[in-house]
């Protein structure tokens, strides 16, 4: 469903840092994929390229056959809103919107009727254990609660691919097991495709593919 | 070295949430203490009360015999800068300062000469594996790199107590083991007192005291 072709991204800060170095990977529809590697190895950078949130220096990404290079900024934004769900490493929740409003936001971008969006939003918050926190603002939530709102928001549109950066980093074992079970259920019962960056071995256990990065290079797939 | 007396903190958002509910704990000088519990159980709230970053509704905190209640805001700020090192759950790095400048900041508050502060800053960055990133701004660092800068900054003044909220949440196993080893070394060789909120079992393994929270209450100590 997705593939990268000779993907490159470097930062120049005096020295040049090759954050993503000639990466070629393939993501099968309906699969669970995990990206692992040391801190600073390029995982978040790779994920933001897959998500069309950042432009590569060279190389391309194809989603359902559509090349990212061929799209201008508006078209890329449209693709993101309809096809991708993103869980950021630091959540990026909208500070002045409640948990429920944050989860409903992607559905407003795809013109889902308000009543349906609200119902789905409440269902998703319940699935991540936050039904009692729907009216809280992000600043009125704990770290792990914010993380779960971000997860619920990514699931809202049932996107073609969910890209998740450390989705369980702030969760205790029990809450995290609930999230892992939820991801597995969505993958097995709804065919949801996942690409997850994680340091958490319990997520890699169920992966169809484990992609290992080191210093910007994919060393094992 | 530190104790809490009937500490209480609640939030009112329609319903009342008792985030810290009648908590009485003691921290021994030179000890390693870990606070565990489910997401939303009140750990970060408790830590911010211990750090004097938030005022309790009722109850008190004593640090080296000094009551927080007796201090006004300026005196409390002074106590924080000289006595406490804080690793925030989301780092709170200063965006327009480099990694090195962020680490040096606490030392400027205690009037450490610039030359000495810079040398200690570089040493600390090296100890967390970031000597090559000293000139990067927070936005030019990976999640785990930002977390390590926050750790280095907390250590800078050799404070009486280091309060750390999920200090290893964004780190891969190898990097995290390095941080755990560093904390152990500081605890055993320099008598550094730690109070750490964590979901990571490898940190609780070495703890002298494990404090378990559930729904704002300390259920086990
Ligand atoms: N400003 C606020 N207003 C209302 N409720 C709040 C506020 N801040 C925190 N809470 C609630 O207080 C409870 C405790 O929050 P806290 O951040 O201390 O949890 P935590 O144990 O650190 O969780 P985590 O492991 O997810 O980081 C949570 O249920 C949260 O929703
Ligand atoms: N804007 C930038 N300018 C310069 N260097 C950058 C920039 N953004 C990231 N880097 C560097 O690129 C490398 C890869 O960063 P990235 O965030 O992708 O790592 P990561 O694998 O997600 O790490 P972590 O597990 O710590 O989150 C890091 O070494 C980082 O210092
Ligand atoms: Mg990252
Ligand atoms: Mg917390």
Coordinates of C-alpha atoms and ligand atoms in Angstrom, one line a residue:
Chain A
X1 CA 0.0 0.0 0.0
X2 CA 3.0 2.2 0.6
X3 CA 6.6 2.2 -0.5
X4 CA 9.7 4.5 -0.4
X5 CA 12.2 4.8 -3.2
X6 CA 15.8 5.8 -2.3
X7 CA 14.5 8.2 0.3
X8 CA 17.0 10.8 1.6
X9 CA 16.8 13.6 4.2
X10 CA 19.7 15.4 5.7
X11 CA 20.2 18.4 8.0
X12 CA 23.1 20.7 7.7
X13 CA 24.2 22.3 10.9
X14 CA 27.9 22.8 10.4
X15 CA 28.2 19.1 10.0
X16 CA 25.7 17.2 7.8
X17 CA 23.4 14.8 9.6
X18 CA 22.0 12.1 7.3
X19 CA 18.8 11.4 9.3
X20 CA 17.3 9.3 6.5
X21 CA 19.9 7.7 4.3
X22 CA 18.8 5.9 1.1
X23 CA 15.8 4.2 2.6
X24 CA 13.8 1.7 0.6
X25 CA 10.9 0.0 2.4
X26 CA 7.5 -1.5 1.5
X27 CA 4.3 -1.5 3.6
X28 CA 1.7 -4.2 2.8
X29 CA -2.0 -3.3 3.1
X30 CA -3.5 -4.6 6.4
X31 CA -0.1 -5.2 8.0
X32 CA 1.4 -4.1 11.3
X33 CA 4.8 -2.6 10.9
X34 CA 7.2 -1.5 13.6
X35 CA 10.3 0.8 13.2
X36 CA 12.9 0.4 15.9
X37 CA 16.4 1.8 16.5
X38 CA 18.4 3.9 18.9
X39 CA 17.5 7.4 20.0
X40 CA 18.5 9.8 17.2
X41 CA 18.6 7.1 14.5
X42 CA 16.1 8.8 12.2
X43 CA 12.8 7.1 13.1
X44 CA 10.7 10.3 13.6
X45 CA 12.2 11.9 10.6
X46 CA 11.4 8.8 8.4
X47 CA 7.8 8.8 9.8
X48 CA 7.3 12.5 9.1
X49 CA 8.4 11.8 5.5
X50 CA 6.0 8.9 5.2
X51 CA 3.3 11.2 6.5
X52 CA 4.0 13.9 3.9
X53 CA 4.7 16.3 6.8
X54 CA 8.2 16.9 5.5
X55 CA 9.7 16.9 2.0
X56 CA 12.7 14.5 1.3
X57 CA 15.9 15.8 -0.2
X58 CA 15.7 13.1 -2.8
X59 CA 13.7 10.0 -3.5
X60 CA 10.0 9.4 -3.4
X61 CA 7.1 7.9 -1.5
X62 CA 4.1 6.2 -3.1
X63 CA 0.8 5.7 -1.3
X64 CA -1.7 3.5 -3.2
X65 CA 0.4 4.2 -6.2
X66 CA 0.2 8.0 -5.8
X67 CA 3.6 9.7 -5.8
X68 CA 4.1 12.4 -3.2
X69 CA 6.6 14.3 -5.4
X70 CA 3.8 14.8 -8.0
X71 CA 1.6 16.6 -5.4
X72 CA 1.7 20.3 -4.6
X73 CA 1.3 21.4 -0.9
X74 CA -2.6 21.6 -1.1
X75 CA -2.9 18.2 -2.7
X76 CA -0.5 16.7 -0.2
X77 CA -2.6 18.3 2.6
X78 CA -5.7 16.7 1.1
X79 CA -4.1 13.3 0.9
X80 CA -3.0 13.5 4.6
X81 CA -6.4 14.4 5.8
X82 CA -8.2 11.6 4.0
X83 CA -5.6 8.8 3.9
X84 CA -3.4 9.2 7.0
X85 CA -3.8 9.2 10.7
X86 CA -0.9 10.5 12.8
X87 CA 0.1 10.0 16.4
X88 CA 2.9 12.5 17.1
X89 CA 5.7 11.7 19.6
X90 CA 4.5 14.8 21.5
X91 CA 0.9 14.5 20.6
X92 CA 0.4 18.0 19.1
X93 CA -3.1 18.3 20.6
X94 CA -4.9 21.6 19.9
X95 CA -4.7 23.5 23.3
X96 CA -8.0 25.3 23.1
X97 CA -10.0 22.3 22.1
X98 CA -11.4 19.7 24.5
X99 CA -10.4 16.0 24.2
X100 CA -13.6 15.3 22.3
X101 CA -13.1 18.2 20.0
X102 CA -9.6 17.2 19.3
X103 CA -10.8 13.7 18.3
X104 CA -13.5 15.1 16.1
X105 CA -11.2 17.4 14.2
X106 CA -10.1 15.0 11.5
X107 CA -13.8 14.1 10.8
X108 CA -14.6 17.7 10.2
X109 CA -11.9 17.8 7.6
X110 CA -13.7 15.0 5.7
X111 CA -17.1 16.7 6.1
X112 CA -18.5 14.0 8.5
X113 CA -21.9 15.3 9.8
X114 CA -21.4 16.7 13.3
X115 CA -23.8 14.3 15.0
X116 CA -22.0 11.3 13.6
X117 CA -18.6 12.7 14.4
X118 CA -19.5 13.4 18.0
X119 CA -20.8 9.8 18.4
X120 CA -17.7 8.3 16.9
X121 CA -15.5 10.6 19.0
X122 CA -17.2 9.5 22.2
X123 CA -16.8 5.8 21.2
X124 CA -13.1 6.2 20.5
X125 CA -12.5 8.0 23.8
X126 CA -14.3 5.2 25.5
X127 CA -12.1 2.6 23.7
X128 CA -9.0 4.3 25.1
X129 CA -10.5 4.6 28.6
X130 CA -11.1 8.4 28.6
X131 CA -14.9 8.7 28.5
X132 CA -14.8 10.7 31.8
X133 CA -12.3 13.2 30.3
X134 CA -14.0 14.2 27.1
X135 CA -14.5 17.8 28.2
X136 CA -11.0 18.4 29.5
X137 CA -8.6 20.6 27.7
X138 CA -5.1 19.1 27.0
X139 CA -3.6 21.1 29.9
X140 CA -6.1 19.4 32.2
X141 CA -5.0 15.9 31.2
X142 CA -2.2 13.8 32.4
X143 CA 0.6 12.8 30.0
X144 CA -0.7 9.4 29.3
X145 CA -4.2 10.8 28.9
X146 CA -3.0 13.3 26.3
X147 CA -1.3 10.4 24.5
X148 CA -4.5 8.4 24.4
X149 CA -6.4 11.4 23.0
X150 CA -3.8 11.6 20.2
X151 CA -4.3 7.9 19.5
X152 CA -8.1 8.3 19.4
X153 CA -7.8 11.3 17.0
X154 CA -5.6 9.3 14.7
X155 CA -8.2 6.5 14.4
X156 CA -11.1 8.8 13.8
X157 CA -11.3 8.7 10.0
X158 CA -10.3 5.0 9.7
X159 CA -7.4 6.2 7.5
X160 CA -5.6 4.0 5.0
X161 CA -2.5 4.0 7.2
X162 CA -1.9 5.0 10.8
X163 CA 1.5 6.4 11.5
X164 CA 2.3 6.4 15.2
X165 CA 5.5 7.8 16.9
X166 CA 6.0 6.2 20.3
X167 CA 2.3 5.7 20.9
X168 CA 2.8 4.0 24.3
X169 CA 5.8 5.9 25.7
X170 CA 3.9 7.6 28.5
X171 CA 1.6 4.7 29.6
X172 CA 1.8 2.3 32.5
X173 CA 1.8 -1.4 31.7
X174 CA -1.9 -2.0 32.1
X175 CA -3.0 1.0 30.1
X176 CA -0.5 0.2 27.4
X177 CA -1.7 -3.4 27.1
X178 CA -5.2 -2.0 26.5
X179 CA -3.8 0.1 23.7
X180 CA -1.8 -2.8 22.2
X181 CA -5.0 -4.9 22.3
X182 CA -7.0 -2.1 20.6
X183 CA -4.4 -1.8 17.8
X184 CA -4.4 -5.6 17.3
X185 CA -8.2 -5.7 17.2
X186 CA -8.3 -2.9 14.6
X187 CA -5.6 -4.6 12.5
X188 CA -7.2 -8.1 12.6
X189 CA -10.9 -7.2 12.5
X190 CA -10.9 -4.0 10.3
X191 CA -7.7 -4.5 8.3
X192 CA -6.2 -1.3 9.6
X193 CA -2.6 -0.8 8.4
X194 CA -0.1 0.5 11.1
X195 CA 3.4 1.9 10.9
X196 CA 4.6 2.5 14.4
X197 CA 7.9 3.8 15.8
X198 CA 8.5 2.3 19.2
X199 CA 11.0 1.3 21.9
X200 CA 8.4 -1.0 23.4
X201 CA 9.0 -4.7 22.7
X202 CA 5.4 -5.6 23.4
X203 CA 4.4 -3.7 20.2
X204 CA 7.1 -5.5 18.1
X205 CA 5.8 -8.9 19.2
X206 CA 2.8 -8.7 16.9
X207 CA 4.5 -7.0 14.0
X208 CA 4.4 -8.5 10.5
X209 CA 7.5 -6.5 9.7
X210 CA 10.2 -5.0 12.0
X211 CA 12.3 -2.2 10.3
X212 CA 15.5 -1.5 12.2
X213 CA 17.3 1.9 11.8
X214 CA 20.8 2.9 12.8
X215 CA 22.2 6.3 12.0
X216 CA 19.6 7.0 9.3
X217 CA 20.1 3.7 7.5
X218 CA 17.7 0.7 7.5
X219 CA 19.9 -2.1 8.6
X220 CA 17.3 -4.9 8.8
X221 CA 13.8 -5.4 7.5
Chain B
X1 CA 15.4 15.0 53.6
X2 CA 11.9 15.6 52.4
X3 CA 8.4 14.7 53.7
X4 CA 4.8 15.5 52.9
X5 CA 2.1 16.0 55.5
X6 CA -1.5 15.3 54.6
X7 CA -1.0 16.6 51.1
X8 CA -4.1 17.4 49.0
X9 CA -4.7 18.7 45.5
X10 CA -8.0 18.5 43.6
X11 CA -9.2 19.9 40.4
X12 CA -12.8 21.0 39.9
X13 CA -14.2 20.7 36.4
X14 CA -17.8 20.0 37.0
X15 CA -16.9 16.9 39.0
X16 CA -14.0 17.1 41.5
X17 CA -10.9 15.1 40.7
X18 CA -8.8 14.3 43.7
X19 CA -5.4 14.1 42.0
X20 CA -3.4 14.0 45.2
X21 CA -5.5 12.7 48.2
X22 CA -4.1 12.9 51.7
X23 CA -0.6 11.8 50.8
X24 CA 2.0 11.3 53.5
X25 CA 5.5 10.2 52.3
X26 CA 9.1 10.4 53.4
X27 CA 12.2 10.7 51.3
X28 CA 15.5 9.7 53.0
X29 CA 18.7 11.6 52.0
X30 CA 20.8 9.7 49.4
X31 CA 17.9 7.4 48.5
X32 CA 16.4 6.3 45.2
X33 CA 12.7 6.6 45.2
X34 CA 10.3 5.6 42.4
X35 CA 6.6 6.6 42.1
X36 CA 4.5 4.2 40.0
X37 CA 0.8 3.9 39.2
X38 CA -1.7 3.9 36.3
X39 CA -2.0 6.8 33.8
X40 CA -4.0 9.6 35.5
X41 CA -3.3 8.4 39.0
X42 CA -1.7 11.7 40.1
X43 CA 2.0 11.1 39.8
X44 CA 2.9 14.2 37.9
X45 CA 0.6 16.3 40.1
X46 CA 2.4 14.9 43.2
X47 CA 5.8 15.5 41.7
X48 CA 5.0 19.2 40.8
X49 CA 3.8 19.7 44.5
X50 CA 7.1 18.2 45.7
X51 CA 8.9 20.5 43.3
X52 CA 7.1 23.6 44.6
X53 CA 5.8 24.2 41.1
X54 CA 2.2 24.0 42.3
X55 CA 0.5 24.9 45.6
X56 CA -1.4 22.2 47.4
X57 CA -5.0 22.7 48.5
X58 CA -4.1 21.6 52.0
X59 CA -1.2 20.0 53.8
X60 CA 2.5 20.8 53.6
X61 CA 5.9 19.7 52.2
X62 CA 9.2 20.0 54.2
X63 CA 12.6 20.0 52.5
X64 CA 15.5 19.8 54.9
X65 CA 13.1 21.0 57.6
X66 CA 11.9 24.0 55.6
X67 CA 8.1 24.2 55.1
X68 CA 6.9 25.3 51.7
X69 CA 3.8 26.9 53.2
X70 CA 6.0 29.4 55.0
X71 CA 7.6 30.6 51.8
X72 CA 6.3 33.3 49.5
X73 CA 6.6 32.9 45.7
X74 CA 10.0 34.5 45.5
X75 CA 11.5 32.4 48.3
X76 CA 10.0 29.3 46.8
X77 CA 11.6 30.1 43.5
X78 CA 14.9 30.6 45.2
X79 CA 14.5 27.2 46.9
X80 CA 13.7 25.5 43.6
X81 CA 16.8 27.0 41.9
X82 CA 19.3 26.0 44.6
X83 CA 17.8 22.8 46.0
X84 CA 15.9 21.0 43.2
X85 CA 16.6 19.6 39.8
X86 CA 13.5 18.8 37.7
X87 CA 13.1 16.6 34.6
X88 CA 9.6 17.4 33.2
X89 CA 7.4 14.8 31.5
X90 CA 7.6 16.9 28.4
X91 CA 11.1 18.4 29.0
X92 CA 10.2 22.1 28.9
X93 CA 13.4 23.0 27.2
X94 CA 13.9 26.7 26.3
X95 CA 13.3 26.7 22.5
X96 CA 15.7 29.5 21.6
X97 CA 18.6 28.1 23.6
X98 CA 21.0 25.4 22.4
X99 CA 21.3 22.1 24.2
X100 CA 24.4 23.4 26.0
X101 CA 22.8 26.7 27.0
X102 CA 19.8 24.8 28.3
X103 CA 22.0 22.7 30.5
X104 CA 24.0 25.8 31.7
X105 CA 20.8 27.7 32.7
X106 CA 20.4 26.4 36.3
X107 CA 24.1 27.2 36.9
X108 CA 23.5 30.8 35.9
X109 CA 20.8 31.0 38.5
X110 CA 23.3 30.0 41.1
X111 CA 25.9 32.5 39.9
X112 CA 28.4 29.8 38.7
X113 CA 31.2 31.5 36.7
X114 CA 30.5 31.1 32.9
X115 CA 33.7 29.2 32.2
X116 CA 33.0 26.6 34.9
X117 CA 29.3 26.3 33.9
X118 CA 30.3 25.7 30.2
X119 CA 32.8 23.0 31.2
X120 CA 30.3 21.2 33.4
X121 CA 27.6 21.6 30.7
X122 CA 29.8 19.8 28.2
X123 CA 30.7 17.1 30.6
X124 CA 27.1 16.4 31.4
X125 CA 26.1 16.3 27.7
X126 CA 28.9 13.8 27.2
X127 CA 27.6 11.7 30.0
X128 CA 24.2 11.4 28.4
X129 CA 25.8 10.8 24.9
X130 CA 25.1 14.2 23.4
X131 CA 28.5 15.8 23.0
X132 CA 27.9 16.1 19.2
X133 CA 24.6 17.9 19.7
X134 CA 25.6 20.7 22.1
X135 CA 24.9 23.4 19.5
X136 CA 21.5 22.1 18.4
X137 CA 18.3 23.9 19.3
X138 CA 15.5 21.7 20.9
X139 CA 13.7 21.6 17.5
X140 CA 16.8 20.2 15.9
X141 CA 16.9 17.3 18.3
X142 CA 15.1 13.9 18.4
X143 CA 12.6 13.1 21.1
X144 CA 15.1 11.0 23.1
X145 CA 17.8 13.6 22.6
X146 CA 15.6 16.3 24.1
X147 CA 14.8 14.1 27.0
X148 CA 18.5 13.6 27.6
X149 CA 19.2 17.4 27.5
X150 CA 16.5 17.7 30.2
X151 CA 18.2 15.1 32.3
X152 CA 21.6 16.8 32.0
X153 CA 20.0 20.1 32.9
X154 CA 18.5 18.7 36.1
X155 CA 21.9 17.4 37.2
X156 CA 23.7 20.6 36.6
X157 CA 23.6 22.2 40.1
X158 CA 24.0 18.9 41.9
X159 CA 20.7 19.7 43.7
X160 CA 19.6 18.3 47.0
X161 CA 16.9 16.3 45.2
X162 CA 16.3 15.4 41.6
X163 CA 12.6 15.1 40.7
X164 CA 12.2 13.3 37.4
X165 CA 8.9 12.6 35.6
X166 CA 9.2 9.7 33.2
X167 CA 12.9 10.4 32.4
X168 CA 13.3 7.4 30.1
X169 CA 9.9 7.3 28.3
X170 CA 11.4 8.2 24.9
X171 CA 14.6 6.1 25.0
X172 CA 15.5 2.8 23.4
X173 CA 16.7 0.1 25.6
X174 CA 20.4 0.7 25.2
X175 CA 20.3 4.5 25.7
X176 CA 17.9 4.0 28.6
X177 CA 20.3 1.5 30.3
X178 CA 23.0 4.1 30.0
X179 CA 20.8 6.7 31.8
X180 CA 19.8 4.1 34.5
X181 CA 23.6 3.4 35.0
X182 CA 24.3 7.1 35.3
X183 CA 21.6 7.7 37.9
X184 CA 22.8 4.7 39.9
X185 CA 26.4 6.0 39.7
X186 CA 25.3 9.5 40.9
X187 CA 23.3 7.9 43.7
X188 CA 26.0 5.5 44.9
X189 CA 29.1 7.7 44.4
X190 CA 27.8 11.2 45.0
X191 CA 24.8 10.4 47.3
X192 CA 22.4 12.1 44.9
X193 CA 18.7 11.8 46.1
X194 CA 16.2 10.9 43.3
X195 CA 12.4 10.9 43.2
X196 CA 11.3 9.5 39.9
X197 CA 7.9 8.9 38.3
X198 CA 8.2 6.0 35.9
X199 CA 6.4 3.2 34.1
X200 CA 9.8 1.6 33.5
X201 CA 10.4 -1.5 35.7
X202 CA 14.2 -1.3 35.1
X203 CA 14.2 1.9 37.2
X204 CA 12.2 0.5 40.0
X205 CA 14.6 -2.5 40.3
X206 CA 17.2 -0.3 42.1
X207 CA 14.8 1.8 44.2
X208 CA 15.2 2.0 47.9
X209 CA 11.4 2.9 48.1
X210 CA 8.6 2.3 45.6
X211 CA 5.6 4.5 46.1
X212 CA 2.4 3.2 44.4
X213 CA -0.4 5.6 43.5
X214 CA -4.0 4.8 42.4
X215 CA -6.6 7.5 41.9
X216 CA -4.7 10.1 43.9
X217 CA -4.1 7.8 46.9
X218 CA -0.8 6.3 48.0
X219 CA -1.7 2.6 48.3
X220 CA 1.7 1.1 49.0
X221 CA 5.0 2.4 50.1
Ligands
LIG1 N1 -5.6 21.2 35.4 C1 -6.4 20.1 35.6 N2 -7.7 20.2 35.6 C2 -8.5 19.1 35.8 N3 -8.0 17.8 35.9 C3 -6.7 17.7 35.9 C4 -5.8 18.8 35.7 N4 -4.5 18.3 35.7 C5 -4.6 16.9 35.8 N5 -5.9 16.6 36.0 C6 -6.4 15.2 36.2 O1 -5.7 14.7 37.4 C7 -5.4 13.4 37.3 C8 -3.9 13.2 37.6 O2 -3.1 13.8 36.7 P1 -1.5 13.5 36.6 O3 -1.0 14.3 35.5 O4 -0.9 13.7 38.0 O5 -1.5 11.9 36.3 P2 -0.2 11.0 36.1 O6 -0.3 9.9 37.2 O7 1.0 11.8 35.9 O8 -0.6 10.3 34.7 P3 0.4 9.8 33.5 O9 1.0 8.5 33.9 O10 -0.7 9.6 32.4 O11 1.3 10.9 33.2 C9 -5.7 12.9 35.8 O12 -6.8 12.1 35.8 C10 -6.0 14.2 35.1 O13 -7.1 14.1 34.2
LIG2 N1 16.0 20.2 12.3 C1 17.1 19.4 12.6 N2 18.3 20.0 12.4 C2 19.4 19.2 12.6 N3 19.4 18.0 13.0 C3 18.2 17.4 13.3 C4 17.0 18.1 13.0 N4 16.0 17.2 13.4 C5 16.5 16.1 13.7 N5 17.9 16.1 13.7 C6 18.8 15.1 14.0 O1 18.5 14.0 13.2 C7 18.7 12.7 13.9 C8 17.4 11.9 13.7 O2 16.3 12.5 14.4 P1 15.0 11.7 14.7 O3 14.1 12.7 15.4 O4 14.4 11.2 13.4 O5 15.5 10.5 15.6 P2 14.6 9.4 16.3 O6 15.1 8.1 15.8 O7 13.1 9.7 16.2 O8 15.1 9.5 17.8 P3 14.2 9.3 19.2 O9 14.1 7.8 19.4 O10 15.2 9.9 20.2 O11 12.9 10.0 19.1 C9 19.0 13.1 15.3 O12 20.3 12.8 15.6 C10 18.7 14.6 15.4 O13 19.7 15.2 16.2
LIG3 MG1 11.7 10.3 17.7
LIG4 MG1 2.3 12.2 34.3

